Coordinates of C-alpha atoms and ligand atoms in Angstrom, one line a residue:
X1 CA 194.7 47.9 117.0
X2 CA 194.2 46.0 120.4
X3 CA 191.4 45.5 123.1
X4 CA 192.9 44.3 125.7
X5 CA 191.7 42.3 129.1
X6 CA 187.9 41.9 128.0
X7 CA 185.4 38.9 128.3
X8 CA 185.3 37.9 125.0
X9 CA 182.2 35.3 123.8
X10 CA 183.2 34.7 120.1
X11 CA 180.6 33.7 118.4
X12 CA 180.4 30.0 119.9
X13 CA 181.2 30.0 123.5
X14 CA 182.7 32.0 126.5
X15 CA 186.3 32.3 125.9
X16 CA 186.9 34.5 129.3
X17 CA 189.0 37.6 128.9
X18 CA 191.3 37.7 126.4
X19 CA 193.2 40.3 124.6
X20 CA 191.6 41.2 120.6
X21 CA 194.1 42.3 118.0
X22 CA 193.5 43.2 114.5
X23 CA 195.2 45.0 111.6
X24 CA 192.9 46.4 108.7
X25 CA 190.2 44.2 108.1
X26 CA 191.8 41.2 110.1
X27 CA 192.0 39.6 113.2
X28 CA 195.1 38.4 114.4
X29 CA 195.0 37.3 117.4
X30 CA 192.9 36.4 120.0
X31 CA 194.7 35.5 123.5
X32 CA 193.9 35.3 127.1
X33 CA 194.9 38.0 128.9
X34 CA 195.8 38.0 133.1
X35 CA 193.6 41.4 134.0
X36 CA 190.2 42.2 133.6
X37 CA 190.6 45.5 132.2
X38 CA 186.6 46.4 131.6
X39 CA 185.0 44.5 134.2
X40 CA 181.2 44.3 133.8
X41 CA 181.7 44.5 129.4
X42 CA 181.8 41.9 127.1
X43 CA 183.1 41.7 123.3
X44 CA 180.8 39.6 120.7
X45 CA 180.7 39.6 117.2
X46 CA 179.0 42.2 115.5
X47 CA 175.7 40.8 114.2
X48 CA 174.2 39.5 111.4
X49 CA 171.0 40.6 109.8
X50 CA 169.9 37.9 107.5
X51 CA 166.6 39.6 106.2
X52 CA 166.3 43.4 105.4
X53 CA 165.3 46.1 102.8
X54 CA 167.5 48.7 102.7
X55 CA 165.7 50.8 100.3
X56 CA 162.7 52.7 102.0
X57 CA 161.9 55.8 103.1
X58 CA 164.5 56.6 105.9
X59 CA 163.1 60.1 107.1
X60 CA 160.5 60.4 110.7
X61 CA 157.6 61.6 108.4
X62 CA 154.9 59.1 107.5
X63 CA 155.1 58.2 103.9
X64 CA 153.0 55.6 101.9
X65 CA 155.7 52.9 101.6
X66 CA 153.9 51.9 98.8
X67 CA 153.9 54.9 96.9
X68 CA 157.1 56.6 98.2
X69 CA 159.4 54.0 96.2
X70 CA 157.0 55.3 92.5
X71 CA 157.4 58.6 93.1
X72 CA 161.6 58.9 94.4
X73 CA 164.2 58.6 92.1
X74 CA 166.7 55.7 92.7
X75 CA 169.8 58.3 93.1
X76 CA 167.6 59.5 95.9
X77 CA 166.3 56.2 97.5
X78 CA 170.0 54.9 97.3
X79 CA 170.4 58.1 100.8
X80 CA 167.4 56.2 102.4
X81 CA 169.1 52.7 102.5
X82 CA 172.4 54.3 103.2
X83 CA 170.4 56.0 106.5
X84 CA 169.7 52.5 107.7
X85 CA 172.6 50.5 106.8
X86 CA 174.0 52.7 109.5
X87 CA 171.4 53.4 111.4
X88 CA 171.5 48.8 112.1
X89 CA 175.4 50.0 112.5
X90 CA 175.2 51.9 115.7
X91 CA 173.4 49.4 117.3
X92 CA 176.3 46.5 116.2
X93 CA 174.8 45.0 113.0
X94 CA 178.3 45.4 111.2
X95 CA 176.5 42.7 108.1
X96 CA 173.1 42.9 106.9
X97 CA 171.7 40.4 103.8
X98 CA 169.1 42.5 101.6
X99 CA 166.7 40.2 100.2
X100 CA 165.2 42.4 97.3
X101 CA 167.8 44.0 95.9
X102 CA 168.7 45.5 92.9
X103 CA 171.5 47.9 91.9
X104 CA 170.6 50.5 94.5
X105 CA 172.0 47.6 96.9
X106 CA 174.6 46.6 94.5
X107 CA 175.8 50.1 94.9
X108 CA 175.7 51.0 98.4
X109 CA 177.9 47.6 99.0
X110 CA 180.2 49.1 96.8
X111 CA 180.7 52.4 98.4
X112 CA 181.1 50.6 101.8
X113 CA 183.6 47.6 100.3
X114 CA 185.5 50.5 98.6
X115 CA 185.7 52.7 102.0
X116 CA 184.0 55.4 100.3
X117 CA 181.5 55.5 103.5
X118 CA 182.3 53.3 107.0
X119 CA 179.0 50.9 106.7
X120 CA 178.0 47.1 107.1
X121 CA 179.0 44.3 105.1
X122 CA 176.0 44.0 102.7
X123 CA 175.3 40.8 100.5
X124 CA 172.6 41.6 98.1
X125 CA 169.8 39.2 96.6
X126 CA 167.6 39.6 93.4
X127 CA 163.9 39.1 94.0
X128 CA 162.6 36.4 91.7
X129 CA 159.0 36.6 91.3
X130 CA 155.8 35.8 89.5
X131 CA 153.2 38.4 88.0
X132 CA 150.8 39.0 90.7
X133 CA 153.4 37.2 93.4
X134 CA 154.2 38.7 96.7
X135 CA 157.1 41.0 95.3
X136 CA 154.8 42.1 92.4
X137 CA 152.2 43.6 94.4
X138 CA 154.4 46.1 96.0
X139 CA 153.8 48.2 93.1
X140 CA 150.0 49.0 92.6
X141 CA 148.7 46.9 89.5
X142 CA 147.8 50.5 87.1
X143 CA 151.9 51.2 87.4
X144 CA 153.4 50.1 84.0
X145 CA 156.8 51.0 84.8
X146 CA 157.5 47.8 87.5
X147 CA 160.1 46.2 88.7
X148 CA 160.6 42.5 87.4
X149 CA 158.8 39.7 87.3
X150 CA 159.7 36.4 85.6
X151 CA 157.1 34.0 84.6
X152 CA 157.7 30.3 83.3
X153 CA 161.3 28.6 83.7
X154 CA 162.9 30.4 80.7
X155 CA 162.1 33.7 81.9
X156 CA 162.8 33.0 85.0
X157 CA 166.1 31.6 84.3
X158 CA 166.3 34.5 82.7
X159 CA 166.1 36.7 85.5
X160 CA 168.6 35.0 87.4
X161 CA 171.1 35.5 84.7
X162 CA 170.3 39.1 85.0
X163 CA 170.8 39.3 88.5
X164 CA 174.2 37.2 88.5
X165 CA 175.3 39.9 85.9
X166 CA 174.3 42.8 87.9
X167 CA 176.8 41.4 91.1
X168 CA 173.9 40.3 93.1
X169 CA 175.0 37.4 95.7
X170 CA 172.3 35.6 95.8
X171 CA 168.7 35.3 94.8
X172 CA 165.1 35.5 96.6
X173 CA 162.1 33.2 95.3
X174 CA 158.8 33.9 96.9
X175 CA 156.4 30.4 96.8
X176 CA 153.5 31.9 99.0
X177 CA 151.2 34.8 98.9
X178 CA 152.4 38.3 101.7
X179 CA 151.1 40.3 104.4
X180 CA 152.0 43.6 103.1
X181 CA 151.7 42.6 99.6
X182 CA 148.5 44.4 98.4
X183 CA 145.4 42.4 96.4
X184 CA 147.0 38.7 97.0
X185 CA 146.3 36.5 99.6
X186 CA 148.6 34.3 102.0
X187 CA 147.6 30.8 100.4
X188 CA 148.2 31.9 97.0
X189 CA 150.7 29.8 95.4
X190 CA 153.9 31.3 93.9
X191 CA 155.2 29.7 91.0
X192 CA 154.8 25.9 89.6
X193 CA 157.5 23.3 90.5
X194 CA 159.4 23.7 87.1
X195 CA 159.8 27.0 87.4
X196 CA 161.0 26.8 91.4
X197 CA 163.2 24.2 90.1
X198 CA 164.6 26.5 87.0
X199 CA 164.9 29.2 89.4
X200 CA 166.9 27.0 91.9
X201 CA 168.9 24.8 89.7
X202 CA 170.2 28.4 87.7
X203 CA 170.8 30.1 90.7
X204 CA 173.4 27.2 92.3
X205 CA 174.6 26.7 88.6
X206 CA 176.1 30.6 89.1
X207 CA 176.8 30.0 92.3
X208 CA 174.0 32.0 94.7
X209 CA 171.7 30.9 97.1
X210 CA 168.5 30.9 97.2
X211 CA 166.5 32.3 100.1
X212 CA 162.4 31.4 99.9
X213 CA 159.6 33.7 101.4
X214 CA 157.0 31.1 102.3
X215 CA 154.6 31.7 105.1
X216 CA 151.8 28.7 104.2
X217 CA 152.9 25.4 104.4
X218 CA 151.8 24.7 100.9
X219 CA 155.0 26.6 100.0
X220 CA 157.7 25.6 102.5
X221 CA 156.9 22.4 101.5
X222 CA 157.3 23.6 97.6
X223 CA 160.7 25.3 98.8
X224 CA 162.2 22.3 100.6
X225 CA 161.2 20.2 97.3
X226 CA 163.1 22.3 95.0
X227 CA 166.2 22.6 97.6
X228 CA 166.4 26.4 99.1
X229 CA 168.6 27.1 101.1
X230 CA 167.0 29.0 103.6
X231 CA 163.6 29.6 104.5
X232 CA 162.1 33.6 105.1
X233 CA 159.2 33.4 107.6
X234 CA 158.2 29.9 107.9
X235 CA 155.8 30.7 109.6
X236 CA 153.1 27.7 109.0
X237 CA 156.0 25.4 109.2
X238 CA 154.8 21.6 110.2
X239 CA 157.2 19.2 112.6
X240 CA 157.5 17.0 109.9
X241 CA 158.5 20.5 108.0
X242 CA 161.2 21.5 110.7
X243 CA 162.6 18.4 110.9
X244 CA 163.4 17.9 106.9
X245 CA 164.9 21.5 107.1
X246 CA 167.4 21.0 110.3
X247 CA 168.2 17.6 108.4
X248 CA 169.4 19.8 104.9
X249 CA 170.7 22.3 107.1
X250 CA 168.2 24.7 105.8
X251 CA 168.1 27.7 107.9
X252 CA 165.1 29.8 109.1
X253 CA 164.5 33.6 109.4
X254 CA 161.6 33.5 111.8
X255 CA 161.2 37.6 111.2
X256 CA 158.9 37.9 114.6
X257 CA 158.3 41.2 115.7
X258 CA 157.6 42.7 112.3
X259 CA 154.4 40.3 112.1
X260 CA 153.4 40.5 115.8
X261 CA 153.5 44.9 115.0
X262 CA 151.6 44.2 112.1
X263 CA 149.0 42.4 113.8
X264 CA 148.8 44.5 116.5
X265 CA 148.3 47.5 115.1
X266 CA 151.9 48.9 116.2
X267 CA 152.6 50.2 112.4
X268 CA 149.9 51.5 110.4
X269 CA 148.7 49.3 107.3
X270 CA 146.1 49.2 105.6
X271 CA 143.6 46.8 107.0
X272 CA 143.6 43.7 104.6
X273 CA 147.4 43.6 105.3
X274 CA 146.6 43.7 108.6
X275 CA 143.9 41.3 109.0
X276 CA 146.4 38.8 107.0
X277 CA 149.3 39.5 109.4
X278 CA 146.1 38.5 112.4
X279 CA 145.5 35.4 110.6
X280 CA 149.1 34.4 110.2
X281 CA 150.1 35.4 113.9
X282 CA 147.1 33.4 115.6
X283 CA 149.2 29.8 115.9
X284 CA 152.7 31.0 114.4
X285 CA 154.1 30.9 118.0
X286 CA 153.3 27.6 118.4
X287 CA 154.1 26.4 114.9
X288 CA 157.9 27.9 115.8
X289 CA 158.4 26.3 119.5
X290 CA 157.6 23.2 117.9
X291 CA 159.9 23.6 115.0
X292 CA 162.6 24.5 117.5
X293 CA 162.3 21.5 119.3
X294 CA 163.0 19.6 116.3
X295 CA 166.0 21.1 115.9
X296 CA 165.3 24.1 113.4
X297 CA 168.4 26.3 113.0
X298 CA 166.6 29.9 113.4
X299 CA 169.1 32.6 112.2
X300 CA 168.3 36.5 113.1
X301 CA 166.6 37.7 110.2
X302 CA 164.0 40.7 111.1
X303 CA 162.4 41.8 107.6
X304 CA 163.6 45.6 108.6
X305 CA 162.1 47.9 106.0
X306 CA 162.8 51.1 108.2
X307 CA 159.2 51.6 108.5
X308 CA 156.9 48.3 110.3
X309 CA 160.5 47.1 110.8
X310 CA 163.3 50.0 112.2
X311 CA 166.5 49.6 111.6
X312 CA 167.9 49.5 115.2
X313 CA 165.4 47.0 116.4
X314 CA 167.7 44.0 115.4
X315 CA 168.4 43.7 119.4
X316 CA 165.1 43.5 120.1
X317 CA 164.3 40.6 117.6
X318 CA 166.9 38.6 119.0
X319 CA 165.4 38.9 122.4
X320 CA 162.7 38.2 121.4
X321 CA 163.8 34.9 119.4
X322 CA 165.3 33.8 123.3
X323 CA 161.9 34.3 124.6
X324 CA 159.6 33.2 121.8
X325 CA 161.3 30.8 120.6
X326 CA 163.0 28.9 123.7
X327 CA 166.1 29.2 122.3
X328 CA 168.1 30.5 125.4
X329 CA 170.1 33.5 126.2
X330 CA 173.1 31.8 124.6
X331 CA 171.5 30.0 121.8
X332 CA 169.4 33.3 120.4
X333 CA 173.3 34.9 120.3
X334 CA 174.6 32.3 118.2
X335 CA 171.7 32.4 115.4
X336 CA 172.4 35.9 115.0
X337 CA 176.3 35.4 114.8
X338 CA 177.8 32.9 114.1
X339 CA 174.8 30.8 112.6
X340 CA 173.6 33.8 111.1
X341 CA 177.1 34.2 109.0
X342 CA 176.6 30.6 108.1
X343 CA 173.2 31.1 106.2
X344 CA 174.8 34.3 104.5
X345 CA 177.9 31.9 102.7
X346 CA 180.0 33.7 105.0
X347 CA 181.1 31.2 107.9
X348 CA 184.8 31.9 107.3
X349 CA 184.8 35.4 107.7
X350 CA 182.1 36.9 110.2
X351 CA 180.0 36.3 113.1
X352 CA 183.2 34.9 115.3
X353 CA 185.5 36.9 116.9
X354 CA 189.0 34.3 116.0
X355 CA 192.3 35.0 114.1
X356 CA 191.4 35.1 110.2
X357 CA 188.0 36.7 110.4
X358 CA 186.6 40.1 110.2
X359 CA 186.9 42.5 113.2
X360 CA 183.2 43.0 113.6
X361 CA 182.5 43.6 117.0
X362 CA 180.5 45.2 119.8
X363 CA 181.3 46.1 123.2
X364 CA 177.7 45.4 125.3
X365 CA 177.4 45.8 129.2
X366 CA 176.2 43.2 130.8
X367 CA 177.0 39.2 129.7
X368 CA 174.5 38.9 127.0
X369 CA 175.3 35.1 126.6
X370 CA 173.9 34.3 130.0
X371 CA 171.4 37.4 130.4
X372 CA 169.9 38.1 126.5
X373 CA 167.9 41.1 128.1
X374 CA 171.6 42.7 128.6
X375 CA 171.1 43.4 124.7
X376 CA 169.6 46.6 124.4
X377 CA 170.7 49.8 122.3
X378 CA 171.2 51.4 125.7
X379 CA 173.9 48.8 126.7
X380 CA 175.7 49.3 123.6
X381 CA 179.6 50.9 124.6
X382 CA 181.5 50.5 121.4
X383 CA 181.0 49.3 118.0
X384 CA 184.0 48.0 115.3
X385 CA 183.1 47.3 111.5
X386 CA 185.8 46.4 109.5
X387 CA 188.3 46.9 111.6
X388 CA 187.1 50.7 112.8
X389 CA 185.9 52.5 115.4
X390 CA 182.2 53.1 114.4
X391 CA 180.5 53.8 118.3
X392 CA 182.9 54.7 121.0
X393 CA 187.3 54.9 121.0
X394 CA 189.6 52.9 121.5
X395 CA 192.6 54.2 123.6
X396 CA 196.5 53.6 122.8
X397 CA 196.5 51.0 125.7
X398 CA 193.6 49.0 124.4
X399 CA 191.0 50.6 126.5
X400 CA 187.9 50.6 125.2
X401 CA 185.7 54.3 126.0
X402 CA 182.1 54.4 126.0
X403 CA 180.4 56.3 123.1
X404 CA 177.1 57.7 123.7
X405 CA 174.6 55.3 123.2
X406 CA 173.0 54.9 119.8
X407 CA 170.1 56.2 119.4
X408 CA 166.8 53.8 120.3
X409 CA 164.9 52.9 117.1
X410 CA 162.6 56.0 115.9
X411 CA 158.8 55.7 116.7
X412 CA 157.0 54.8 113.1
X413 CA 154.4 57.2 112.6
X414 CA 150.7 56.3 111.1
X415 CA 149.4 56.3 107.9
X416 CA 146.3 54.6 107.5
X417 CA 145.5 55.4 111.4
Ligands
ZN501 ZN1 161.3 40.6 103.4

């Protein structure tokens, strides 16, 4: 297949209009073509997700998210993430990184790797966490039946092995306390040094990287000790903190709207997950410009759980990362590409549109590169994911036709409101 005479921006740079040709799942060729064919469009790389829970209530009621994952059966929770693995589609996320996965993600990555359904690439880590840890108090404390927790190297070795045998490629660690997480606080500290150093040193020893949740600087700073290789959050993060991570090349997921809803009252919570998300949100702008003037590599990383977080909103986070964050129209559109592909340990494959890699694209109005606020849902023409036509057609002649628009995110309902 063949777009030809578009303005293509691959990933890095403006590489003016050019002709796109792929077969199967790879890119051919990328050429300059004479004609502007689609003036006013513009080809990028699809996008890349770098922090999301697929599996969550997908539906427009308003469920407890805490109880709905209790009281749902994993055959059926496996539709819900499904539902927004292509719900982030149709808005041009073509790869999304799961950061709590288990074999619910394990499997939906296989039914969209074997073609069984037309969905994003999906790399899956295993949450490694204490008892009473961020990840722990999802599940109310009376619930016997829990997911895992790992406590003390051995067992948390352990749990690493596990995951590595279940396909999972990569693992989570969580070294502060959560916002949504109920009964724990944001200062409390997650895990000793030896066991964030078993829990590293395993997880590089088979291969998988670690991503660390750390809001408090108390645990970025026990992250960057141990060696992570990316950081969820950061949202405490010190200069002197910034400028260690852009030296290890330890990228950050600055997740910003989902806090600033949670503080504002945008998505119902209850109100000690709120009043953590206030205390949190208070200097975290700040804390961020700062860190991005030392260099930081931010990646796109939004923390979509469906419900404080829709799937759909990743074009919103990454204008928001251009405004927030100072990193410029062109600069946000690189940390959620090409950068983005980086962090995932997929540099040679996505997140640039050249001969070799994936054909993961969208077709935007508008030159996002130069204008950011060109990114929207209701600028979106066309969408490719592995080499197919997911939003809009492509013609015989290489002519792209505008699809209807995906549909803006879906309102989150209240619960506790
Ligand atoms: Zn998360």
């Amino acid at each position: 297949m063949e777009i030809r005479g578009i303005r293509v921006w691959d990933g890095e740079r403006d590489r003016g209009v050019a002709a796109v040709r792929w077969r199967g799942d790879r890119i051919e060729d990328v050429a300059a073509w004479d004609e502007d064919r689609h003036p006013g469009l513009s080809l990028i790389p699809g996008l890349i997700d770098t922090h999301v829970h697929l599996v969550s209530y997908a539906g427009p009621d308003a469920v407890d998210y805490l109880t709905w994952p209790l009281v749902t059966p994993q055959v059926e929770q496996v539709l819900h993430g499904v539902a927004h693995a292509l719900r982030a589609l149709r808005v041009g996320v073509t790869t999304v990184r799961d950061l709590a996965a288990d074999r619910s993600q394990v499997a939906i990555r296989h039914a969209f790797d074997q073609g069984v359904l037309l969905g994003p690439r999906v790399v899956a880590h295993g949450l490694v966490g204490m008892t009473a840890g961020h990840g722990d108090l999802f599940t109310p404390p009376d619930v016997i039946d829990r997911p895992p927790t790992a406590d003390g190297p051995d067992a948390c070795r352990r749990l690493v092995r596990e995951y590595a045998r279940m396909g999972a490629d990569g693992i989570k660690v969580t070294t502060s306390g959560g916002v949504l997480s109920a009964g724990d606080r944001n200062e409390w500290r997650n895990y000793t040094r030896a066991e964030l150093e078993a829990i590293v040193d395993e997880a590089h020893a088979l291969a998988m990287p670690v991503a660390a949740h750390a809001h408090t600087r108390a645990g970025i700073q026990a992250a960057l000790d141990v060696g992570v290789d990316s950081l969820e959050h950061a949202t405490q993060i010190t200069p002197a903190q910034a400028r260690e991570a852009a030296r290890r090349g330890v990228t950050v997921a600055p997740t910003l709207l989902i806090l600033e809803r949670i503080a504002r009252g945008d998505t119902a919570v209850p109100e000690a997950s709120r009043a953590k998300a206030q205390a949190l949100f208070a200097a975290r702008g700040e804390a961020l410009r700062r860190a991005a003037a030392e260099g930081v590599e931010f990646v796109l990383g939004t923390d979509a759980s469906g419900r404080h977080m829709p799937f759909g909103m990743q074009l919103d986070e990454v204008r928001a990362m251009a405004r927030d964050l100072d990193l410029g129209d062109e600069g946000a559109l690189v940390a959620a590409t090409s950068r983005a592909a980086r962090a995932v340990g997929m540099a040679d494959r996505v997140g640039r549109v050249a001969s070799g890699f994936h054909p993961d694209f969208v077709v935007v109005r508008g030159r996002p590169w130069q204008r950011i606020e060109d990114l929207t849902p209701a600028n979106v023409v066309a969408v490719v994911a592995r080499g197919q036509v997911v939003v809009g057609r492509v013609a015989d002649d290489g002519t792209v036709v505008a699809g209807d628009p995906p549909e803006a995110a879906p309102a989150t309902l209240g619960m506790w409101t």
